[in-house]
Coordinates of C-alpha atoms and ligand atoms in Angstrom, one line a residue:
Chain A
M147 CA -51.4 142.8 -21.5
S148 CA -51.1 143.4 -17.8
N149 CA -53.1 140.3 -17.3
A150 CA -50.6 138.3 -19.3
E151 CA -47.8 139.8 -17.3
N152 CA -49.5 138.9 -14.1
F153 CA -50.0 135.5 -15.4
E154 CA -46.3 135.2 -16.2
D155 CA -45.4 136.4 -12.7
V156 CA -47.7 133.9 -11.2
V157 CA -46.1 131.2 -13.3
K158 CA -42.7 132.4 -12.2
S159 CA -43.5 132.4 -8.6
R160 CA -45.3 129.1 -8.9
R161 CA -42.3 127.6 -10.4
D162 CA -40.1 128.8 -7.6
E163 CA -42.5 127.4 -5.1
K164 CA -42.5 124.1 -7.0
V165 CA -38.7 124.0 -7.1
A166 CA -38.5 124.6 -3.4
E167 CA -41.2 122.1 -2.8
F168 CA -39.5 119.6 -5.0
D169 CA -36.3 120.1 -3.0
L170 CA -38.2 119.4 0.2
I171 CA -39.8 116.3 -1.3
E172 CA -36.4 115.2 -2.6
K173 CA -34.9 115.6 0.8
N174 CA -37.8 113.8 2.4
V175 CA -37.6 110.9 0.0
F176 CA -33.9 110.7 0.6
H177 CA -34.4 110.8 4.4
R178 CA -37.2 108.2 4.2
L179 CA -35.1 105.9 2.1
H180 CA -32.2 106.3 4.5
S181 CA -34.3 105.4 7.6
L182 CA -36.0 102.5 5.6
L183 CA -32.6 101.0 4.7
H184 CA -31.4 101.7 8.2
R185 CA -34.2 99.5 9.6
T186 CA -34.1 96.8 6.9
P187 CA -30.7 96.7 5.2
A188 CA -31.8 93.5 3.4
L189 CA -33.9 95.6 1.1
V190 CA -30.9 96.5 -1.0
P191 CA -30.0 92.9 -2.0
L192 CA -33.7 92.2 -2.5
I193 CA -34.0 95.0 -5.0
V194 CA -30.8 93.9 -6.8
L195 CA -32.1 90.4 -6.9
V196 CA -35.4 91.3 -8.4
V197 CA -33.9 93.5 -11.0
A198 CA -31.3 90.9 -11.9
C199 CA -34.0 88.3 -12.3
V200 CA -36.1 90.5 -14.5
V201 CA -33.2 91.5 -16.7
F202 CA -31.9 87.9 -17.1
G203 CA -35.5 86.8 -17.8
L204 CA -35.8 89.4 -20.6
I205 CA -32.5 88.3 -22.1
N206 CA -33.4 84.6 -22.0
A207 CA -36.9 83.5 -21.4
N208 CA -35.6 80.1 -20.2
F209 CA -34.2 81.8 -17.2
W210 CA -37.6 81.9 -15.5
R211 CA -38.2 78.2 -15.8
I212 CA -38.5 76.5 -12.5
S213 CA -35.8 74.0 -13.4
T214 CA -33.4 76.9 -13.8
L215 CA -34.3 78.4 -10.5
S216 CA -34.0 75.1 -8.8
L217 CA -30.5 74.7 -10.3
I218 CA -29.5 78.1 -8.9
F219 CA -30.7 77.1 -5.4
Q220 CA -28.8 73.8 -5.6
Q221 CA -25.7 75.7 -6.6
I222 CA -25.8 78.0 -3.7
G223 CA -26.6 75.3 -1.2
I224 CA -23.1 75.0 0.2
V225 CA -22.2 78.6 0.0
G226 CA -25.5 79.5 1.7
I227 CA -24.8 77.3 4.7
L228 CA -21.3 78.6 4.9
G229 CA -22.8 82.0 4.7
I230 CA -25.0 81.3 7.8
A231 CA -21.8 80.4 9.6
Q232 CA -20.0 83.5 8.3
S233 CA -23.0 85.7 9.2
L234 CA -22.9 84.7 12.8
V235 CA -19.2 85.5 13.1
V236 CA -19.4 88.8 11.1
L237 CA -22.3 90.0 13.3
T238 CA -20.0 89.8 16.3
A239 CA -17.6 92.1 14.4
G240 CA -15.4 89.1 13.6
I241 CA -14.5 87.2 10.4
D242 CA -14.0 83.5 9.8
L243 CA -11.6 82.6 7.1
S244 CA -11.7 78.9 8.1
V245 CA -15.3 78.1 7.2
G246 CA -14.4 76.3 3.9
A247 CA -11.6 74.4 5.6
M248 CA -13.8 73.3 8.4
A249 CA -16.4 72.1 5.9
V250 CA -14.0 70.0 3.9
L251 CA -12.3 68.6 7.0
T252 CA -15.6 67.5 8.5
S253 CA -16.7 65.9 5.3
V254 CA -13.4 64.0 5.3
I255 CA -13.9 63.0 9.0
M256 CA -17.4 61.7 8.2
G257 CA -16.1 59.7 5.2
Q258 CA -13.0 58.3 6.9
F259 CA -14.8 57.4 10.2
T260 CA -17.2 55.4 8.1
F261 CA -14.8 53.7 5.7
R262 CA -11.5 53.5 7.6
Y263 CA -12.9 52.7 11.1
G264 CA -16.1 51.0 9.9
L265 CA -18.4 53.1 12.1
P266 CA -22.1 53.4 11.1
A267 CA -22.4 56.4 8.8
E268 CA -24.9 58.1 11.2
V269 CA -22.3 57.9 14.0
A270 CA -19.6 59.2 11.7
I271 CA -21.9 62.1 10.8
A272 CA -22.5 63.0 14.4
I273 CA -18.7 62.8 15.1
G274 CA -18.2 65.1 12.1
L275 CA -20.7 67.7 13.3
A276 CA -19.1 67.5 16.8
A277 CA -15.7 68.0 15.2
G278 CA -16.9 71.1 13.3
T279 CA -18.3 72.5 16.5
M280 CA -15.0 71.9 18.3
M281 CA -13.0 73.6 15.5
G282 CA -15.3 76.6 15.7
A283 CA -15.0 76.7 19.5
I284 CA -11.2 76.7 19.1
N285 CA -11.5 79.8 16.9
G286 CA -13.9 81.3 19.5
V287 CA -11.6 80.7 22.5
L288 CA -8.6 82.1 20.7
V289 CA -10.6 85.2 19.8
A290 CA -12.4 85.7 23.1
R291 CA -9.9 84.5 25.7
M292 CA -6.6 85.1 24.0
R293 CA -7.7 88.3 22.5
I294 CA -6.2 87.5 19.1
P295 CA -7.8 89.4 16.2
P296 CA -10.3 87.1 14.4
F297 CA -8.7 87.7 11.1
I298 CA -5.4 86.3 12.4
V299 CA -6.9 83.5 14.3
T300 CA -8.9 82.1 11.4
L301 CA -6.1 82.8 8.9
G302 CA -4.0 80.5 11.0
T303 CA -6.7 77.8 11.7
W304 CA -7.7 77.9 8.0
Q305 CA -4.2 76.6 7.1
V306 CA -4.1 74.3 10.1
F307 CA -7.5 72.7 9.3
L308 CA -6.8 72.5 5.6
A309 CA -3.4 70.8 6.2
T310 CA -4.9 68.5 8.8
N311 CA -7.5 67.6 6.1
Y312 CA -4.8 66.6 3.6
I313 CA -2.5 64.8 6.1
Y314 CA -5.3 62.9 7.8
S315 CA -7.0 61.8 4.5
A316 CA -3.6 61.1 2.8
N317 CA -5.3 63.1 0.1
E318 CA -7.4 60.1 -0.7
T319 CA -10.8 60.5 -2.3
I320 CA -13.7 58.2 -1.3
R321 CA -15.5 57.3 -4.4
S322 CA -19.2 58.0 -5.0
Q323 CA -20.1 54.4 -5.8
D324 CA -18.6 53.1 -2.6
I325 CA -20.6 55.7 -0.5
E326 CA -23.7 54.9 -2.4
A327 CA -23.3 51.2 -1.8
N328 CA -22.1 51.2 1.8
A329 CA -23.1 54.5 3.5
P330 CA -26.0 56.2 1.7
A331 CA -26.7 58.4 4.8
L332 CA -23.6 60.4 3.9
Q333 CA -25.3 61.4 0.6
F334 CA -28.6 62.1 2.2
W335 CA -28.9 65.8 1.3
G336 CA -28.3 64.9 -2.4
T337 CA -31.6 63.0 -2.4
A338 CA -33.8 64.6 -5.1
F339 CA -37.6 64.9 -5.3
N340 CA -39.9 66.3 -7.9
F341 CA -41.3 69.8 -7.2
A342 CA -43.6 71.4 -9.9
G343 CA -41.8 69.4 -12.6
A344 CA -38.3 70.4 -11.4
R345 CA -35.7 68.3 -9.7
V346 CA -35.0 69.7 -6.2
T347 CA -32.6 68.2 -3.7
L348 CA -33.1 68.0 0.0
A349 CA -30.1 70.3 0.4
V350 CA -32.2 73.2 -0.9
V351 CA -34.9 72.5 1.6
L352 CA -32.3 72.3 4.3
L353 CA -30.8 75.7 3.4
I354 CA -34.2 77.4 3.5
V355 CA -35.1 75.8 6.8
L356 CA -31.7 76.7 8.4
V357 CA -32.0 80.3 7.2
A358 CA -35.5 80.5 8.7
I359 CA -34.3 79.0 12.0
M360 CA -31.3 81.3 12.3
A361 CA -33.4 84.4 11.4
Y362 CA -35.7 83.4 14.2
V363 CA -32.9 82.8 16.7
L364 CA -31.2 86.1 15.9
R365 CA -34.4 88.2 16.0
H366 CA -36.5 86.5 18.6
T367 CA -34.2 85.1 21.3
A368 CA -32.1 86.8 23.9
W369 CA -29.0 85.0 22.6
G370 CA -29.6 86.5 19.2
R371 CA -29.9 90.0 20.6
H372 CA -26.6 89.4 22.5
V373 CA -24.8 88.5 19.3
Y374 CA -25.8 91.8 17.8
A375 CA -24.9 93.7 21.0
V376 CA -21.5 92.1 21.2
G377 CA -20.8 93.1 17.6
D378 CA -22.2 96.6 18.0
D379 CA -20.2 97.8 21.0
P380 CA -18.5 95.0 23.0
E381 CA -17.8 97.2 26.0
A382 CA -21.3 98.5 26.2
A383 CA -22.6 95.0 25.9
E384 CA -20.5 93.8 28.7
L385 CA -21.4 96.7 31.0
A386 CA -25.1 96.0 30.2
G387 CA -24.7 92.5 31.4
V388 CA -24.0 90.4 28.3
P389 CA -21.5 87.7 28.9
R390 CA -19.3 88.9 26.0
K391 CA -16.8 86.1 25.9
R392 CA -19.3 83.3 26.2
V393 CA -21.4 84.7 23.4
L394 CA -18.4 85.1 21.2
I395 CA -17.3 81.5 21.8
Q396 CA -20.8 80.2 21.2
A397 CA -21.1 82.2 18.0
Y398 CA -17.9 80.7 16.6
A399 CA -18.7 77.2 17.8
L400 CA -22.2 77.4 16.2
A401 CA -20.5 78.6 13.0
G402 CA -18.3 75.5 13.2
F403 CA -21.4 73.4 13.6
F404 CA -22.9 74.9 10.5
C405 CA -19.7 74.2 8.6
G406 CA -20.1 70.6 9.7
I407 CA -23.5 70.6 8.1
A408 CA -22.1 72.1 5.0
G409 CA -19.5 69.3 4.9
W410 CA -22.2 66.8 5.1
V411 CA -24.2 68.6 2.3
M412 CA -21.0 68.6 0.2
I413 CA -20.9 64.8 0.2
G414 CA -24.5 64.8 -1.1
R415 CA -23.8 67.3 -3.7
F416 CA -20.6 65.9 -5.1
G417 CA -21.3 62.2 -4.3
S418 CA -17.7 61.6 -3.2
V419 CA -15.6 62.8 -0.3
S420 CA -12.7 64.8 -1.7
P421 CA -10.1 66.5 0.5
S422 CA -9.1 68.7 -2.4
A423 CA -12.6 70.1 -2.9
S424 CA -12.3 73.8 -3.9
T425 CA -14.5 74.8 -1.0
G426 CA -11.5 74.4 1.3
I427 CA -9.8 77.2 -0.4
L428 CA -12.6 79.3 -1.9
G429 CA -15.4 78.7 0.6
N430 CA -14.4 81.5 2.9
I431 CA -14.3 84.1 0.1
Q432 CA -17.6 82.9 -1.3
A433 CA -19.3 83.1 2.1
I434 CA -17.9 86.5 2.9
T435 CA -19.1 87.7 -0.6
A436 CA -22.6 86.5 0.2
V437 CA -22.5 88.2 3.6
V438 CA -21.3 91.5 2.3
I439 CA -23.6 91.7 -0.7
G440 CA -26.4 90.7 1.7
G441 CA -25.9 93.9 3.6
I442 CA -24.3 92.5 6.8
S443 CA -21.8 95.1 8.0
L444 CA -18.2 93.8 8.4
L445 CA -18.0 96.2 11.4
G446 CA -20.5 94.0 13.2
G447 CA -23.9 94.4 14.8
R448 CA -25.9 95.1 11.6
G449 CA -27.6 93.0 9.0
T450 CA -29.6 89.9 8.8
I451 CA -29.3 86.2 7.8
V452 CA -32.1 86.7 5.2
G453 CA -30.0 89.4 3.7
M454 CA -27.0 87.0 3.4
F455 CA -29.4 84.5 1.8
L456 CA -30.4 87.0 -0.8
G457 CA -26.7 87.9 -1.3
A458 CA -25.9 84.2 -2.0
L459 CA -28.9 84.1 -4.4
I460 CA -27.6 87.2 -6.2
V461 CA -24.3 85.4 -6.8
G462 CA -26.1 82.3 -8.1
V463 CA -28.4 84.3 -10.3
F464 CA -25.5 86.3 -11.8
E465 CA -23.6 83.1 -12.5
M466 CA -26.5 81.3 -14.1
G467 CA -28.0 84.3 -16.0
L468 CA -24.7 85.3 -17.5
R469 CA -23.9 81.8 -18.5
M470 CA -27.3 81.4 -20.2
A471 CA -26.7 84.8 -21.9
G472 CA -23.5 83.3 -23.3
A473 CA -21.3 85.8 -21.6
D474 CA -17.7 85.0 -20.6
A475 CA -17.6 83.7 -17.0
Q476 CA -15.3 86.5 -16.0
W477 CA -18.2 88.9 -16.3
T478 CA -19.6 87.2 -13.2
Y479 CA -16.6 88.0 -11.2
L480 CA -16.4 91.5 -12.5
L481 CA -20.0 92.2 -11.6
I482 CA -19.8 90.5 -8.2
G483 CA -16.7 92.6 -7.5
V484 CA -18.6 95.8 -8.3
L485 CA -21.5 94.6 -6.1
I486 CA -19.3 94.0 -3.1
I487 CA -17.8 97.5 -3.2
A488 CA -21.3 99.0 -3.8
A489 CA -22.7 97.1 -0.9
V490 CA -20.0 98.3 1.5
A491 CA -20.5 101.9 0.2
I492 CA -24.2 101.6 1.0
D493 CA -23.4 100.2 4.4
Q494 CA -21.2 103.3 5.1
W495 CA -24.0 105.5 4.1
I496 CA -26.5 103.7 6.2
R497 CA -24.2 104.1 9.2
K498 CA -24.1 107.9 8.8
V499 CA -27.2 108.5 10.9
S500 CA -28.8 111.1 13.1
S501 CA -26.8 113.8 11.2
Chain B
M212 CA -26.2 102.7 61.6
E213 CA -24.4 100.2 59.4
P214 CA -23.6 101.3 55.9
L215 CA -25.6 99.5 53.2
L216 CA -22.6 99.4 50.9
K217 CA -19.1 99.6 52.3
A218 CA -15.6 99.2 50.9
R219 CA -12.2 99.3 52.5
N220 CA -8.8 99.7 51.0
L221 CA -9.8 99.2 47.4
V222 CA -6.8 99.3 45.0
K223 CA -6.9 99.3 41.2
R224 CA -3.9 99.9 39.0
Y225 CA -3.7 100.4 35.3
G226 CA -0.1 99.8 34.5
R227 CA 1.7 102.7 36.2
V228 CA -1.5 104.6 37.0
T229 CA -3.1 103.9 40.4
A230 CA -6.7 104.7 39.8
L231 CA -7.8 103.6 43.3
D232 CA -5.3 103.9 46.1
Q233 CA -6.5 102.3 49.3
C234 CA -9.9 103.8 48.8
D235 CA -12.6 103.6 51.4
F236 CA -16.3 104.0 50.8
D237 CA -19.6 104.1 52.7
L238 CA -23.1 104.4 51.5
M239 CA -25.8 104.7 54.2
P240 CA -29.3 103.3 53.8
G241 CA -31.7 105.7 52.1
E242 CA -29.3 108.5 51.5
I243 CA -28.1 110.3 48.4
L244 CA -24.4 110.3 48.4
A245 CA -22.6 112.6 46.0
V246 CA -19.1 111.7 44.9
I247 CA -17.1 114.7 43.6
G248 CA -13.5 115.0 42.5
D249 CA -11.3 116.3 39.8
N250 CA -11.1 114.7 36.4
G251 CA -9.1 111.5 36.7
A252 CA -9.5 111.3 40.5
G253 CA -10.8 107.8 40.2
K254 CA -14.5 108.3 40.7
S255 CA -15.6 106.2 37.8
T256 CA -13.2 103.5 38.7
L257 CA -14.6 103.4 42.2
I258 CA -18.2 103.0 41.1
K259 CA -17.1 100.4 38.5
A260 CA -15.6 98.4 41.3
L261 CA -18.8 98.7 43.3
S262 CA -20.9 97.6 40.3
G263 CA -18.7 94.7 39.2
A264 CA -17.4 96.3 36.0
V265 CA -13.9 96.5 37.4
I266 CA -12.3 93.9 39.6
P267 CA -10.2 95.6 42.2
D268 CA -6.6 94.3 42.7
A269 CA -7.1 94.5 46.5
G270 CA -9.6 95.5 49.1
T271 CA -12.9 94.3 50.4
M272 CA -16.6 95.2 49.9
W273 CA -19.7 94.5 51.9
L274 CA -23.4 94.8 51.0
D275 CA -25.6 94.8 54.1
G276 CA -22.7 93.6 56.2
A277 CA -22.0 90.6 54.0
P278 CA -18.8 90.5 52.1
I279 CA -19.3 90.6 48.3
E280 CA -17.1 89.8 45.4
F281 CA -18.4 90.7 41.9
S282 CA -16.8 89.2 38.8
S283 CA -19.2 90.9 36.3
P284 CA -21.8 93.7 36.2
N285 CA -24.4 90.9 36.2
D286 CA -23.3 89.8 39.7
A287 CA -24.0 93.3 41.0
R288 CA -27.2 93.6 39.1
A289 CA -28.4 90.3 40.6
K290 CA -27.9 91.9 44.0
G291 CA -30.0 94.9 43.0
I292 CA -27.2 97.4 42.2
E293 CA -27.9 99.3 39.0
T294 CA -25.6 101.7 37.3
V295 CA -25.7 104.4 34.7
Y296 CA -22.1 104.4 33.4
Q297 CA -20.5 107.5 32.2
T298 CA -20.3 106.0 28.7
L299 CA -24.0 105.0 29.1
A300 CA -23.3 101.3 28.0
M301 CA -25.9 101.2 25.1
S302 CA -25.7 99.4 21.8
P303 CA -26.2 102.1 19.2
A304 CA -27.8 99.9 16.5
L305 CA -30.3 98.2 18.8
S306 CA -33.6 99.7 19.8
I307 CA -34.5 101.5 23.0
A308 CA -36.5 98.5 24.2
D309 CA -33.7 96.1 23.3
N310 CA -31.2 98.2 25.2
M311 CA -33.4 98.6 28.3
F312 CA -33.7 94.8 28.6
M313 CA -30.2 93.9 27.5
G314 CA -29.1 90.9 29.6
R315 CA -32.5 90.5 31.3
E316 CA -34.9 90.0 28.4
L317 CA -38.4 88.9 29.0
R318 CA -39.6 85.7 27.4
R319 CA -43.1 84.8 26.2
P320 CA -45.1 82.7 28.7
G321 CA -45.8 79.1 27.8
F322 CA -44.5 76.9 25.1
M323 CA -43.1 79.7 22.9
G324 CA -41.0 81.1 25.7
N325 CA -40.0 78.0 27.5
W326 CA -39.1 75.8 24.6
L327 CA -38.5 78.2 21.7
R328 CA -37.0 80.9 23.9
K329 CA -39.1 83.5 22.1
L330 CA -38.8 87.0 23.5
D331 CA -41.9 89.0 24.6
H332 CA -41.2 92.0 22.4
K333 CA -44.5 93.6 23.2
A334 CA -44.1 93.4 27.0
M335 CA -40.7 94.9 26.8
E336 CA -41.8 97.7 24.6
D337 CA -44.7 98.5 26.8
F338 CA -42.5 98.6 29.9
A339 CA -39.9 100.7 28.2
R340 CA -42.5 103.2 26.9
K341 CA -44.0 103.5 30.4
K342 CA -40.7 104.1 32.1
L343 CA -39.7 106.7 29.6
S344 CA -43.0 108.6 29.9
D345 CA -42.6 108.4 33.7
L346 CA -39.4 110.3 33.2
G347 CA -41.1 112.8 30.8
L348 CA -39.0 111.5 27.9
M349 CA -41.8 110.8 25.6
T350 CA -40.5 113.2 23.0
I351 CA -39.1 109.9 21.8
Q352 CA -41.6 108.8 19.2
N353 CA -40.8 105.2 18.6
I354 CA -39.7 102.7 21.2
N355 CA -38.2 100.6 18.4
Q356 CA -36.0 103.4 17.2
P357 CA -32.3 102.6 17.3
V358 CA -30.5 104.3 20.1
E359 CA -28.1 105.9 17.7
T360 CA -30.9 108.0 16.3
L361 CA -31.5 109.7 19.7
S362 CA -29.9 112.9 20.9
G363 CA -27.2 112.7 23.5
G364 CA -29.6 113.8 26.2
Q365 CA -32.3 111.4 25.1
R366 CA -29.8 108.6 25.3
Q367 CA -28.8 109.6 28.8
G368 CA -32.5 109.7 29.7
V369 CA -32.9 106.1 28.5
A370 CA -29.9 105.0 30.5
V371 CA -31.3 106.7 33.7
A372 CA -34.7 105.2 33.1
R373 CA -33.2 101.7 32.8
A374 CA -31.3 102.0 36.1
A375 CA -34.3 103.5 37.9
A376 CA -36.6 100.8 36.6
F377 CA -34.5 97.9 37.7
G378 CA -32.4 99.1 40.7
S379 CA -33.8 97.6 43.9
R380 CA -31.0 98.1 46.4
V381 CA -28.6 100.8 45.1
I382 CA -28.6 103.0 42.1
I383 CA -25.3 104.5 40.9
L384 CA -25.3 107.4 38.5
D385 CA -22.0 108.5 36.9
E386 CA -22.6 112.0 35.6
P387 CA -26.2 111.4 34.6
T388 CA -26.9 115.0 33.7
A389 CA -23.8 115.8 31.7
A390 CA -25.5 115.9 28.3
L391 CA -28.9 117.1 29.5
G392 CA -30.6 120.4 29.1
V393 CA -31.9 122.4 32.0
K394 CA -35.4 120.9 31.9
E395 CA -34.1 117.3 31.5
S396 CA -31.6 117.8 34.3
R397 CA -34.5 118.9 36.5
R398 CA -36.3 115.7 35.6
V399 CA -33.4 113.6 36.5
L400 CA -32.9 115.4 39.9
E401 CA -36.6 114.9 40.6
L402 CA -36.2 111.2 39.7
I403 CA -33.3 110.9 42.1
L404 CA -35.3 112.4 44.9
D405 CA -38.2 110.1 44.0
V406 CA -36.0 107.1 44.1
R407 CA -34.8 108.0 47.5
S408 CA -38.3 108.4 48.7
R409 CA -38.8 104.8 47.8
G410 CA -36.0 104.1 50.3
I411 CA -33.4 103.2 47.7
P412 CA -30.0 104.9 48.2
I413 CA -28.2 106.6 45.4
I414 CA -24.6 107.3 44.5
L415 CA -24.4 110.4 42.3
I416 CA -21.2 111.4 40.6
S417 CA -21.4 114.9 39.3
H418 CA -19.3 117.9 38.4
N419 CA -22.3 120.1 38.8
M420 CA -22.0 121.6 42.3
P421 CA -25.4 123.3 42.4
H422 CA -27.0 119.9 41.6
V423 CA -24.8 118.2 44.2
F424 CA -25.6 120.7 46.9
E425 CA -29.3 120.6 46.1
V426 CA -29.9 116.9 46.4
A427 CA -27.0 115.3 48.3
D428 CA -27.3 114.2 52.0
R429 CA -23.6 113.7 52.2
I430 CA -20.7 114.5 49.9
H431 CA -17.8 112.1 49.4
I432 CA -14.8 114.1 48.2
H433 CA -12.4 112.0 46.1
R434 CA -8.9 113.0 45.5
L435 CA -5.9 111.2 44.0
G436 CA -7.6 107.8 44.0
R437 CA -8.9 107.9 47.5
R438 CA -11.6 109.3 49.8
L439 CA -10.3 112.6 51.1
C440 CA -13.3 113.4 53.4
V441 CA -17.0 113.2 53.7
V442 CA -18.8 116.5 54.3
D443 CA -22.4 117.5 55.1
P444 CA -23.6 120.0 52.4
K445 CA -25.3 122.0 55.2
D446 CA -22.0 122.7 56.9
Y447 CA -19.9 123.7 53.9
T448 CA -20.2 125.9 50.8
M449 CA -19.6 124.9 47.2
S450 CA -16.4 126.8 47.1
D451 CA -15.2 124.9 50.2
A452 CA -16.0 121.6 48.5
V453 CA -14.2 122.6 45.3
A454 CA -11.2 123.8 47.3
F455 CA -11.0 120.5 49.1
M456 CA -11.2 118.4 46.0
T457 CA -8.6 120.4 44.1
G458 CA -6.2 120.5 47.1
A459 CA -6.4 124.3 47.5
K460 CA -7.6 123.9 51.0
E461 CA -7.1 121.2 53.7
P462 CA -10.4 119.9 55.1
P463 CA -10.7 120.2 58.9
A464 CA -9.6 117.1 60.9
D465 CA -13.1 116.1 62.0
V466 CA -14.2 115.2 58.5
L467 CA -11.0 113.7 57.2
A468 CA -11.1 110.1 56.4
A469 CA -9.1 107.9 58.7
Ligands
ATP792 N1 -9.4 101.2 31.4 C1 -8.4 102.0 31.8 N2 -7.1 101.8 31.4 C2 -6.1 102.6 31.7 N3 -6.2 103.6 32.6 C3 -7.5 103.9 33.1 C4 -8.6 103.1 32.7 N4 -9.7 103.6 33.3 C5 -9.3 104.6 34.1 N5 -7.9 104.8 33.9 C6 -7.1 105.8 34.6 O1 -7.5 105.8 36.0 C7 -7.5 107.2 36.4 C8 -8.9 107.4 37.1 O2 -9.9 107.4 36.0 P1 -11.4 107.6 36.3 O3 -12.1 107.4 35.0 O4 -11.8 106.7 37.4 O5 -11.5 109.1 36.7 P2 -12.8 110.0 37.1 O6 -12.6 110.5 38.4 O7 -14.0 109.3 36.8 O8 -12.6 111.2 36.0 P3 -13.7 112.0 35.2 O9 -14.3 113.1 36.1 O10 -13.0 112.7 34.1 O11 -14.8 111.1 34.7 C9 -7.2 108.1 35.3 O12 -5.9 108.5 35.4 C10 -7.5 107.2 34.1 O13 -6.6 107.6 33.1
MG793 MG1 -15.5 109.4 35.4

């Protein structure tokens, strides 16, 4: 009897111990998770992406076919490149609403310089890329030197670039057949090759290469560290010897250059040059979505290009997976909306440190 | 003896506020010069002018007798003037090593560094670790830890270590012990004396009179945006110094600045 009682006592006290221990473990796990996410914020989109792929694969076995995956990659090609541009600007604690407009305007410049002025397509492309860089630099100068908030600057230049695009092109589309016959270089990134039985375009390869290059630049060069420092605390960066204004202008200009590349890729993807391509109006929102879901903080200084790339993939996977599951397209927007808010909530939590 | 760093008639206005009002300044070679003054007297503005972080509206500065004009903190750093700012000037999300080398990163030797501009993370981390342990700050576990995860005192320690590691002509410390505990403050004071023994002069801004009187060779008393007087800590008491800087007492004519 007394033995049994003792036994019960032991169980009781054991249980208390266990509970306390569990509390400690739970706290520890929480803390670990926090510092892990703090170091690698791109883990969140990675987990979401893997889960989404598994779920969509279970719903529809065709999802896991390489042709489906290659289609997803092709669909995020343009958004992904605009996302690189957007990431650069957002890391400096800015925002660029003009990325889509710059892409469309540069694609129009490339097309018109070839067909209206009869320049070789390669020269027109170079001019288009230079024009994109110039437009980005204008944003950068207005932000860094005139001290106008980035949101306002790019809200303005978005309209200006988009209107310029319509006026300059006289809203005239250059047809795909004409480009194919006279200036195939413009459609270069649409070139497809066979990979493991699936059709893959060069645009997909380009996106992956650009993501890798920019991940390297941001992590392993002084300039990349300066971009983070400027976004993190501009005053501290300046006192520590970072040329804040120059870095800002360079970041915006480089973003413009990437928009130029996106404009070129657009011609390959759509075949034609169209001033009324939806990218001009939606490109900025799509790029910001990829950036936010990818765990880059809108307050600047935190996040990675790889995260943005995963964010863009998540959007592509949701679109494709839901379509294959036969769901209403609106479900995509609904879920993306939820993801955006969740991503920012997680960012806030990650920022609450050292407490 | 000629001052190593000299300024005459510095003026800096912020709108209606005159932070520096015809301010003079002299730092002698090899000395520890304390700068004391009330809150808002203009001490930080003065050292920001000397370190290139603020461009004065008027006035002239000389380093080693040659006139200097800084348009950014980097100009001053290039001349060997290192500063620990009151705000510490560190990027919270970046690592200790990143912060120590911000603006003067080391690149890999050879092709990777020259052509691909690759940073030498390892060399920078090793250097940072060494400087922090020199300062007795190796309670910091991980040199790749973001600065925001450090305590206020540890952050201050990192900033001081950065300045001490790179300063070759002048080291400026704006309230370097404000957030530090007794033991850590001691370390910083020892470091200051150590730096002087290497022949590098130091400008120390502090509100802590015992610290000032312990290490300073001369005390620059700042009042209402200008140098009121310079005193020798051996000739005056702490309460004299406080009385001068608050205006409770007039300093004698022989120490008054012209
Ligand atoms: N960036 C600025 N903009 C506007 N006013 C400023 C600025 N910096 C300093 N001031 C003003 O200049 C005056 C001198 O400030 P400063 O920071 O140099 O004082 P301080 O002696 O360092 O004070 P403390 O002991 O509190 O650090 C103050 O009145 C302050 O409000
Ligand atoms: Mg101050």
